[in-house]
């Protein structure tokens, strides 16, 4: 399968540790080979040589939009609609406030944000905070389904969902959900943290989308995220982090704020040019797939990888207390497979890491393995299965050293 | 004076373009020589080698606090009180919201934020936004003086001031202002963008401080800023950007938000480790002054540099339409000198840049020159004066190429 894989050579874009099977690109993408030289050049040839003048000579100001335009190509957005900026949680804060601003004008009796009770907690923390800061507003936590109609009550203003469940890998039908929401007069905010670069994103009838730069976009630890706004509403959007770089004319330094006419109005302070440069290099590893079918080809490979892994679990791990919690229909899962072990998920993950198979643990009982199509080989799937079999057959995971909890897990 | 300068060798820490006199460190600090290797090592030896495990093995999670502790040493704060995080404007947003939260509990009849009408506009944009998001609150713009008593009316809750005026370089008496504010029951927020690393900061009776990493801290373009909270109030602070990394136990991924017990609660999303690494290297260029008297020694040199420059203006530029707008008393100015030219300030700055003397223009009529004591030599002051004399004597600045406005000025 690797020999026949038209995307196989894309793996060469990455520095991947030898003798390791890295199945955690859904947490932190690996280092692209091009990144160190790109960042070094910005440091020495731009910052180091032209210092302040690089804002003009290297057009640093344009980087958030330039990277945003690249991201747009694989989330189904158009040029000028997307910007690389700030951390994901900050972007969630901005778009939820913008959505409330719109809802207040268009549907003042709607005062509820609906989200997934199992959404990534930071999204819920921010949604709680935003709801609490607007009189009468609240957050309602539900169990999302492709048919969200039962949850689209007349008091609902905003639907904040993450298409891929970060624990189980379950993928929602974005188009069906957003179309039903729009028909019900509900604004849709997508969190694409586990989607951008991982599967085909459908922004039909969506209003806002935000995402993360350090997972499938390979932008490096804590890379800036991104933010997309449906162009039909951008000029009516207001958000409270109205810093100078979201101003229509930042360097006029006028005493009052006038938002930029486009998505630039979702910028606040000065962005890190080094962090954006690394993100740009990371995004380029996905752009390299464009001539080969882009995100559609990557999605196909991702489905083949995860299907092969699930087949392996069924074939070799049937005698163990392991359950596949990710949907078995490849159309309904992201680029990961999660296994449940009732008592020892954490220790199994640690034992696998010791064997060079790097996945992660998600409380309370999830072994989470990401199969990133840009650099994961089919042989890696086979070897990962073999490692799990070995860890379970020998009870290797019961060793004391695998029980110790790390600070970050 | 350079020969006798005990800080002269600190200049060797920087990559500075030859044949250039860089007087814009108050806008963007130059590249420290150590930075490229430091950032490269994080990319290749941490991200590249250990990928996700570097969060544990390289303790990435601790970097914001570690850099914050270094910054604390030269702003008069203690360990554990300061954190390097997010852009300055975002930090202004966080601390103003936290201050309103405190004021509502302690003094509910106070509903006014007072700031400087000439404050850096982004601070005012954010303050307007924060005031507008709380019923009954407003921003009052005043002309600040060392005696702020007339502005500390019974309806004032918060004083948001930038000690150094970014245009004129005027330095306020931080201790006098904060002491009067506290006596009047007013919370004090300092914006240290032009202060940290530039002069001795006095946080006496202050409640919050925020600052910028890319000016005197030499952290690189768009470097993260920092945030300090008086430890006496930290446990009562709440702020709306309650992302997962401000949680008391981020990786417990609990559905509800519990803030960290300390300044960590002002963190939101995952910070850029590359950007923080560059900031750390930049901050270290200031730490290198610690054995030589630290910020006190730097301040003395800064005052000598700016005094020498003003003397030069008086001596050599008296026949031109140039006015020193920075206070002549060195105790009342930051680390810059600003000159006013009624008609041609922009063109003069461009003509100086063409001659290798890099300062910047601030609308409508300010030529702004920063004298950063870490790397500016006394001979640079002399040469800068000579260049200004040449540009003015020959009317060089009237050339057409110096009239064209750049996007970023």
PDB file of C-alpha atoms in Angstrom, chain A residues 347 351-352 354-355 387 390-403:
ATOM      1  CA  UNK A 347      -0.414   3.082  31.303  1.00  0.00           C
ATOM      2  CA  UNK A 351       4.087   1.635  27.435  1.00  0.00           C
ATOM      3  CA  UNK A 352       3.468   2.307  23.739  1.00  0.00           C
ATOM      4  CA  UNK A 354       8.366   3.485  25.459  1.00  0.00           C
ATOM      5  CA  UNK A 355       8.129   1.236  22.403  1.00  0.00           C
ATOM      6  CA  UNK A 387       3.154  -2.884  19.425  1.00  0.00           C
ATOM      7  CA  UNK A 390       2.864  -6.859  22.532  1.00  0.00           C
ATOM      8  CA  UNK A 391       2.024  -4.343  25.275  1.00  0.00           C
ATOM      9  CA  UNK A 392      -1.243  -6.098  26.061  1.00  0.00           C
ATOM     10  CA  UNK A 393      -0.150  -9.724  25.606  1.00  0.00           C
ATOM     11  CA  UNK A 394       2.790  -9.316  27.996  1.00  0.00           C
ATOM     12  CA  UNK A 395       0.990  -7.005  30.434  1.00  0.00           C
ATOM     13  CA  UNK A 396       3.962  -4.697  29.892  1.00  0.00           C
ATOM     14  CA  UNK A 397       1.770  -1.729  30.750  1.00  0.00           C
ATOM     15  CA  UNK A 398       1.511  -2.846  34.368  1.00  0.00           C
ATOM     16  CA  UNK A 399       5.137  -1.887  35.043  1.00  0.00           C
ATOM     17  CA  UNK A 400       5.441   0.819  37.701  1.00  0.00           C
ATOM     18  CA  UNK A 401       7.187   3.315  35.431  1.00  0.00           C
ATOM     19  CA  UNK A 402       4.145   3.502  33.175  1.00  0.00           C
ATOM     20  CA  UNK A 403       1.811   4.509  35.999  1.00  0.00           C
TER      21      UNK A 403
END
